[in-house]
XYZ file of C-alpha atoms in Angstrom:
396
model
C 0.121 -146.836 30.423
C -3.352 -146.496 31.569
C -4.047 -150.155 32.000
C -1.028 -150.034 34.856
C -2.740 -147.462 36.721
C -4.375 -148.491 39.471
C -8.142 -147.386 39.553
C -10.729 -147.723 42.137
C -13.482 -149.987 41.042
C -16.505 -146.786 41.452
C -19.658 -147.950 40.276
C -23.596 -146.463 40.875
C -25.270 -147.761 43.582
C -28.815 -146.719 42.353
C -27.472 -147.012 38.441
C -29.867 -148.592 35.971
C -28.131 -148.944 32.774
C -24.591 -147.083 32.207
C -22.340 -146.944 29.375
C -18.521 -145.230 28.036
C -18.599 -143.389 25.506
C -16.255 -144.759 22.795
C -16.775 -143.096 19.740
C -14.851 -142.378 17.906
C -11.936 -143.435 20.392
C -12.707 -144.409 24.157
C -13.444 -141.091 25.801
C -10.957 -140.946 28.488
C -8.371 -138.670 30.308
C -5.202 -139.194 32.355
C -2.802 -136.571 33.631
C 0.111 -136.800 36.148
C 1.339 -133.808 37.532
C 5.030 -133.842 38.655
C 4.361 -133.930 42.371
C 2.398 -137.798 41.683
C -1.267 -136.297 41.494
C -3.309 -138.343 38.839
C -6.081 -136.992 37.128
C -8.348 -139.475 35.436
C -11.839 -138.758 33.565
C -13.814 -140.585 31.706
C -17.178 -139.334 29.963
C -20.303 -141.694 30.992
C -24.296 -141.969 30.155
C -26.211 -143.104 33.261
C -29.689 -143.537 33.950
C -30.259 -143.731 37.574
C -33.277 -144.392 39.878
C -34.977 -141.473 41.248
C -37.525 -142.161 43.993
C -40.636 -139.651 42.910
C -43.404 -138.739 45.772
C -46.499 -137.599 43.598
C -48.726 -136.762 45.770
C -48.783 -132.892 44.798
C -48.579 -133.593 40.912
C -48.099 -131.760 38.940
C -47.299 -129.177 41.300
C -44.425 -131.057 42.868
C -41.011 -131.261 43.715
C -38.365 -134.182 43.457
C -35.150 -134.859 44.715
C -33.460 -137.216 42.693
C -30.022 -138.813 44.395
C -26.730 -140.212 42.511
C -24.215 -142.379 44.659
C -21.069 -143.709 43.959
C -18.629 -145.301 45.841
C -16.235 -148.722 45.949
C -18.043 -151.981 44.971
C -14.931 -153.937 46.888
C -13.309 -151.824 49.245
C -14.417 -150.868 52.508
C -13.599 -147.307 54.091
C -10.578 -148.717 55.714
C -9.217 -149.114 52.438
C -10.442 -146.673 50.321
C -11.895 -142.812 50.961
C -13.970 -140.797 48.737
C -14.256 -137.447 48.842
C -16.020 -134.295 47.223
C -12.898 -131.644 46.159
C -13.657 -127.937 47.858
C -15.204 -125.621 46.023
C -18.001 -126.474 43.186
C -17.374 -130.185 42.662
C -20.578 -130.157 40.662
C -20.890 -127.924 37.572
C -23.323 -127.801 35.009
C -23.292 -126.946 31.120
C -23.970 -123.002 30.837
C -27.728 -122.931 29.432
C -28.562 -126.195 29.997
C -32.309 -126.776 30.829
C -35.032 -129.239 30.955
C -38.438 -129.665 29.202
C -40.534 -130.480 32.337
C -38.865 -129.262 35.347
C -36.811 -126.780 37.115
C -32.965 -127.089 38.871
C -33.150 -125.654 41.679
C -29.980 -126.888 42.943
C -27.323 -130.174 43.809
C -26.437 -130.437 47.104
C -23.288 -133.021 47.779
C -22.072 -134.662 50.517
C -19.582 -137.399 51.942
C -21.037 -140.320 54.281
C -20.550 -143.683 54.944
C -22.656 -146.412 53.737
C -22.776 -149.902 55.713
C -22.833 -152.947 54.097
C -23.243 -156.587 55.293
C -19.323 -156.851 54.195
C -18.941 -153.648 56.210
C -18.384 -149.974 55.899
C -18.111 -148.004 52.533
C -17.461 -144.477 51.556
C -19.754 -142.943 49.164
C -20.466 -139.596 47.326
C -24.106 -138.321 47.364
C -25.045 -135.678 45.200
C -29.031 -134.766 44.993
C -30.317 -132.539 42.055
C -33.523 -131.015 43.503
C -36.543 -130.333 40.782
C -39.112 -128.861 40.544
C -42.033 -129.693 38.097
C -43.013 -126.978 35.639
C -46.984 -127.252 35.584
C -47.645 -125.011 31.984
C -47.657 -127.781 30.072
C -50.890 -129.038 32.735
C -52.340 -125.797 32.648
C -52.857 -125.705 29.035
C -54.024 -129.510 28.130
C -55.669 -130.232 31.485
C -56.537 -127.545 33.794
C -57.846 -125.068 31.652
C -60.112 -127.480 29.635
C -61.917 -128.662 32.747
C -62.795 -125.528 33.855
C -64.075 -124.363 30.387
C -66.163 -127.900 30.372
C -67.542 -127.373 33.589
C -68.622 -123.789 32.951
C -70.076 -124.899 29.548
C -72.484 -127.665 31.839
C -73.935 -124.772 33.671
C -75.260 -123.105 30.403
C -78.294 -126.132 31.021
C -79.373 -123.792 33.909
C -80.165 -121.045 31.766
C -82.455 -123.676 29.613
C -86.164 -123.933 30.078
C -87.113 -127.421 31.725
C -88.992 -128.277 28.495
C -85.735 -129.268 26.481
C -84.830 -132.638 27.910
C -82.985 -133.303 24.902
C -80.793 -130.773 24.565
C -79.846 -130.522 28.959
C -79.516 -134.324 28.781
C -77.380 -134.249 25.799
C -75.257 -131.219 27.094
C -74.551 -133.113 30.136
C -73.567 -136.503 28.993
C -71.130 -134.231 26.545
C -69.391 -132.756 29.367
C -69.080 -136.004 31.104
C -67.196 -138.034 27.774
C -65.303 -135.600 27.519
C -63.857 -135.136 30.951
C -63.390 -138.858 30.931
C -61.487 -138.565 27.719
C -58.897 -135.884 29.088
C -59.327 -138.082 32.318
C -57.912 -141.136 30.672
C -55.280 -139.513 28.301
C -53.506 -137.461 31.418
C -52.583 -140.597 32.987
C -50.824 -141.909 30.267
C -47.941 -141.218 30.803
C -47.508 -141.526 34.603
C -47.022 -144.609 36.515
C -49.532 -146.598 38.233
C -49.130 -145.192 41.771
C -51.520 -146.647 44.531
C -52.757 -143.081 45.581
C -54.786 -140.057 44.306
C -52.467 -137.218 43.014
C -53.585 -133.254 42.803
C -54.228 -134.058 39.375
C -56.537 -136.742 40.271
C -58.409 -134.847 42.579
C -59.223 -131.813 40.418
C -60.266 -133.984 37.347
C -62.739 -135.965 40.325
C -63.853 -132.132 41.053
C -64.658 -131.651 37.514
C -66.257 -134.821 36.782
C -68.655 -134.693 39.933
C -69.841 -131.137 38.879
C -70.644 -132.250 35.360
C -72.236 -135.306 37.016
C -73.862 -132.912 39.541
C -75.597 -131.009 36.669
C -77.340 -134.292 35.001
C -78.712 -135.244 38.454
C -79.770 -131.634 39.355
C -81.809 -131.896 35.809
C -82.997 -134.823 36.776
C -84.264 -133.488 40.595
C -85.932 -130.415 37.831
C -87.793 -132.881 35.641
C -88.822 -135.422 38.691
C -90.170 -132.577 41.112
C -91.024 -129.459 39.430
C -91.435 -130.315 35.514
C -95.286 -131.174 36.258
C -98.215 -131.174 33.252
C -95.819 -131.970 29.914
C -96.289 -135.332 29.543
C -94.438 -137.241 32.322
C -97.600 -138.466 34.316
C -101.045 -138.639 31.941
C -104.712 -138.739 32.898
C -106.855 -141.153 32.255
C -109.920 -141.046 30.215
C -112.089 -140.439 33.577
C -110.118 -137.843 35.111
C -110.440 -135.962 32.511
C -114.038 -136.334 32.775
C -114.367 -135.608 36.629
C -111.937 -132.685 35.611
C -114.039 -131.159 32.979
C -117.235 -131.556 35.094
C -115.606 -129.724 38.308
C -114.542 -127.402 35.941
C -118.143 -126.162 35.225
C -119.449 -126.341 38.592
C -116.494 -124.763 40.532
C -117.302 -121.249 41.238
C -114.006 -120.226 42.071
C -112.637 -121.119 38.390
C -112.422 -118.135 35.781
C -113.129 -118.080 32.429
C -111.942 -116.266 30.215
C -113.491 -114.907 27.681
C -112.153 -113.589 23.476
C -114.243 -112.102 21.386
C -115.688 -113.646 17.646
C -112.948 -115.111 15.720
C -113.502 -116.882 12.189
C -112.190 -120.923 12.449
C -112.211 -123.221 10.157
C -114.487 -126.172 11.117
C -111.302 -128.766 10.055
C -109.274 -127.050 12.764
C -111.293 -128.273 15.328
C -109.653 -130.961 18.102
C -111.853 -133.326 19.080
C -112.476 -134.358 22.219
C -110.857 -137.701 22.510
C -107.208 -136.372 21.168
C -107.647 -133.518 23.625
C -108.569 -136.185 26.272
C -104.971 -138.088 25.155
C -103.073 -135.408 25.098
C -100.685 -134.698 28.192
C -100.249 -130.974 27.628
C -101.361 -128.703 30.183
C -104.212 -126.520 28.727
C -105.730 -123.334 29.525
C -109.791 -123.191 29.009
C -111.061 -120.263 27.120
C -114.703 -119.455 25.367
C -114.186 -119.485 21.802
C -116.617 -118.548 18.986
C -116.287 -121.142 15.995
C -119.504 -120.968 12.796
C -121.386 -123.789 11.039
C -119.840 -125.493 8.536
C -122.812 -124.948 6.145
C -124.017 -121.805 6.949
C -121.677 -119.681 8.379
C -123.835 -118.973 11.380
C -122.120 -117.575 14.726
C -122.464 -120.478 17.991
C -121.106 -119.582 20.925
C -119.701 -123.043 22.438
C -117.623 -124.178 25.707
C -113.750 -125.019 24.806
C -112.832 -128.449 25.674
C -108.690 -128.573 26.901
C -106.683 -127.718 23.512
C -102.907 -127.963 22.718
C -102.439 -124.330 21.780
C -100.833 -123.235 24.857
C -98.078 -125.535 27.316
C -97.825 -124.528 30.577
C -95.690 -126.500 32.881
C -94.927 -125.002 36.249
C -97.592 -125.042 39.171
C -96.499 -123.420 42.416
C -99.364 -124.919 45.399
C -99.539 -122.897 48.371
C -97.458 -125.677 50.084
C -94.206 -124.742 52.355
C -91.294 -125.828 49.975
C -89.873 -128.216 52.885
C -92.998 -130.451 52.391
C -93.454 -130.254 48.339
C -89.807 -131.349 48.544
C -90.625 -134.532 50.923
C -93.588 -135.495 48.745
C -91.695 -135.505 45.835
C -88.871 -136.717 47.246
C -91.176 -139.981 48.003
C -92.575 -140.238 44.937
C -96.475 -139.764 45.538
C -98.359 -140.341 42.653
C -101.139 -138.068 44.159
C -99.330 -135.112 45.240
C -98.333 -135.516 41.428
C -101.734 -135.834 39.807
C -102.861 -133.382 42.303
C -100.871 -131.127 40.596
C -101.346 -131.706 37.416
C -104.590 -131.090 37.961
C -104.272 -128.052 39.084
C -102.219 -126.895 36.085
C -105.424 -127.564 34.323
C -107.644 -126.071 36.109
C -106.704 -122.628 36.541
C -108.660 -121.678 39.389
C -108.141 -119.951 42.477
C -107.103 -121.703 45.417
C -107.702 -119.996 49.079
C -108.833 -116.628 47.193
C -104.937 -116.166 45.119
C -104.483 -117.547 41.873
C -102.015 -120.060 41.011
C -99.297 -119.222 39.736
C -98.296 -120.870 35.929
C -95.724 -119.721 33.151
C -95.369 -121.014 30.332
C -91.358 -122.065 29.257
C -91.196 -121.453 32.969
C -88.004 -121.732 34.875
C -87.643 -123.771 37.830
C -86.876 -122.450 41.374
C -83.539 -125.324 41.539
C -82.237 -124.132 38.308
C -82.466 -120.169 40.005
C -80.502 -121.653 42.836
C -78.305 -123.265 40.903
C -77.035 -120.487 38.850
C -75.680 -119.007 42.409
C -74.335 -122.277 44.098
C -72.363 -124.343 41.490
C -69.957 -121.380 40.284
C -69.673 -119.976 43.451
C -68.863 -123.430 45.017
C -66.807 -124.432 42.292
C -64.989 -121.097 42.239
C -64.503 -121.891 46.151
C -62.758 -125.506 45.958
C -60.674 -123.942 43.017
C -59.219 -121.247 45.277
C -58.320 -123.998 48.200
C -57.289 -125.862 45.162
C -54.340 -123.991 44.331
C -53.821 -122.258 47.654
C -52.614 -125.152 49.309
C -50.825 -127.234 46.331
C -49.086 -123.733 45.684
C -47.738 -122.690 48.627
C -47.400 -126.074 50.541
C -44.161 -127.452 49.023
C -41.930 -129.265 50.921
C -38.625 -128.483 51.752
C -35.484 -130.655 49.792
C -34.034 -132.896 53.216
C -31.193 -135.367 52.989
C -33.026 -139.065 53.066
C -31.150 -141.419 55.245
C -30.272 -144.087 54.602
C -29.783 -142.619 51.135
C -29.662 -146.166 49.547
C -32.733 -147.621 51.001
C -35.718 -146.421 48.731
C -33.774 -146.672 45.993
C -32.236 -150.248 46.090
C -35.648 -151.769 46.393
């Protein structure tokens, strides 16, 4: 009897692949009531196109559309219509992994074809993207990477190694979770919010390697980075005795061994800032006291030398790269004498003025950007609006 019904020929504008169920008999259902209404059902799978705007991933909302209607008859012929009251149920309990119903408007409207007008049934099931799963496997990692770059600040310029290697840590790694949160979305043409706040994370990291790097080029002066030739140490050592201004210090008798003596061509190679004291060494025969002049040793590293310069112009010179400014100061960090009656200041294991500064200005900047972050993704959601045409995004 049901193949001498008449049925309408419905089918899914934006379907993609549709099936009837037919296990273990075809699942379908007629019923005539005795004033002529027919009721006919039949349980289908579809997998429709849903046009996704991802501009506020993973923070976003989607409306995703299903139309039906007549594939032959035009709305002259044949009428759809949604019955009154809830023509659109769900199961009780039903839910979904990634987002949130948050409800399925309907509606009736005609649809115009080139072979004319056709009546169609919209309905539109409005989600919206639960972001929990993000906040665990993206958001919250980046943050804890970023803060874990910053612990370089609190490390003395001296360990290049470890800052250097801290860094480039931070940056594989945020260009590991970089690369694996994209893997499952498609390749859209624009940056989502996802994007941007992995960019955030991965300039900061970035940010920390070059600020080491501004350290070690402008303020990491007397370790190594720029030696002296044979013949500055010589006109070094010489001023060194004829300045009046310099002051040496003095430590009373102390019992060396004779082998523990540098001489004075490794001292002269060495790149190591060195303080001059008067020592008291004894002959290696006889034991007898002689008071001599120390020559620069490698006991003592001292790194930092502040010249009474304004900070704009010690930034341009090194910002320039002058060689002299440079020796200049290394020479100074030798010297350790007095320059315009106050002493120059030197520390050893020292810590530089730009990692003080950036203690302050990289959380509380990144702290900043993190609060616009999420203040406008969160509360700027757009509202769920009918799209008309309904059929044109989706039958692209």
């Amino acid at each position: 009897m049901l193949e001498r019904i008449w049925r309408p020929d419905t089918y899914f504008y934006n379907g993609k692949h549709s099936y009837v169920h037919t296990i273990t008999v075809p699942n379908k259902l007629l019923r005539i009531s005795q004033d002529g209404d027919i009721l006919y059902s039949m349980r289908l799978t579809i997998k429709a196109k849903c046009p996704m705007e991802l501009q506020n991933f993973p923070m976003d909302r989607q409306s995703c559309p299903l139309i039906l209607g007549s594939y032959a008859y035009t709305s002259q012929q044949l009428v759809y219509e949604w019955q009154e009251g809830s023509s659109v149920n769900f199961v009780p309990g039903m839910a979904l992994s990634q987002f949130d119903l948050m409800g399925s408007p309907y509606r009736n409207l005609t649809f115009v074809r080139r072979e004319g007008e056709f009546s169609v049934l919209q309905v539109s099931f409005n989600l919206q993207r639960n972001t929990g799963y993000f906040l665990i496997q993206v958001y919250v990692p980046c943050v804890l990477i970023v803060v874990l770059s910053w612990v370089s600040f609190w490390i003395h310029r001296e360990a290049t190694s470890d800052r250097v290697g801290l860094g480039i840590t931070t940056v594989l790694t945020l260009s590991t979770i970089s690369l694996d949160s994209r893997t499952d979305l498609p390749k859209v043409r624009y940056a989502t919010a996802l994007d941007w706040f992995l960019l955030m994370s991965f300039g900061y990291c970035i940010a920390t390697l070059l600020e080491f790097a501004g350290v070690h080029y402008f303020t990491k002066v007397g370790s190594g980075e720029l030696p002296l030739d044979d013949e500055e140490w010589e006109n070094i050592s010489d001023k060194e005795y004829e300045n009046p201004f310099c002051t040496i210090a003095t430590c009373g008798p102390q019992t060396i061994h004779p082998d523990s003596i540098v001489d004075e061509t490794s001292r002269r190679s060495s790149t190591v800032c060195s303080v001059y004291n008067d020592s008291v060494t004894y002959n290696r025969r006889s034991y007898q006291p002689v008071t001599i002049t120390s020559r620069p040793s490698t006991m003592e590293r001292q790194t930092q030398t502040e010249r009474r310069l304004p900070k704009w112009r010690q930034f341009l010179y090194c910002l320039a790269g002058d060689d002299e400014f440079r020796r200049q100061r290394q020479r100074e960090a030798v010297r350790n004498c007095r320059k315009f009656g106050e002493r120059v200041a030197r520390h050893i294991n020292s810590v530089s003025t730009i990692d003080r500064v950036a203690r302050i200005v990289f959380p509380a900047s990144f702290g900043l950007l993190n609060i616009c972050y999420w203040v406008v993704y969160v509360t700027y959601q757009e509202e769920f609006k009918w799209q008309d045409p309904p059929i044109g995004s989706i039958s692209k």
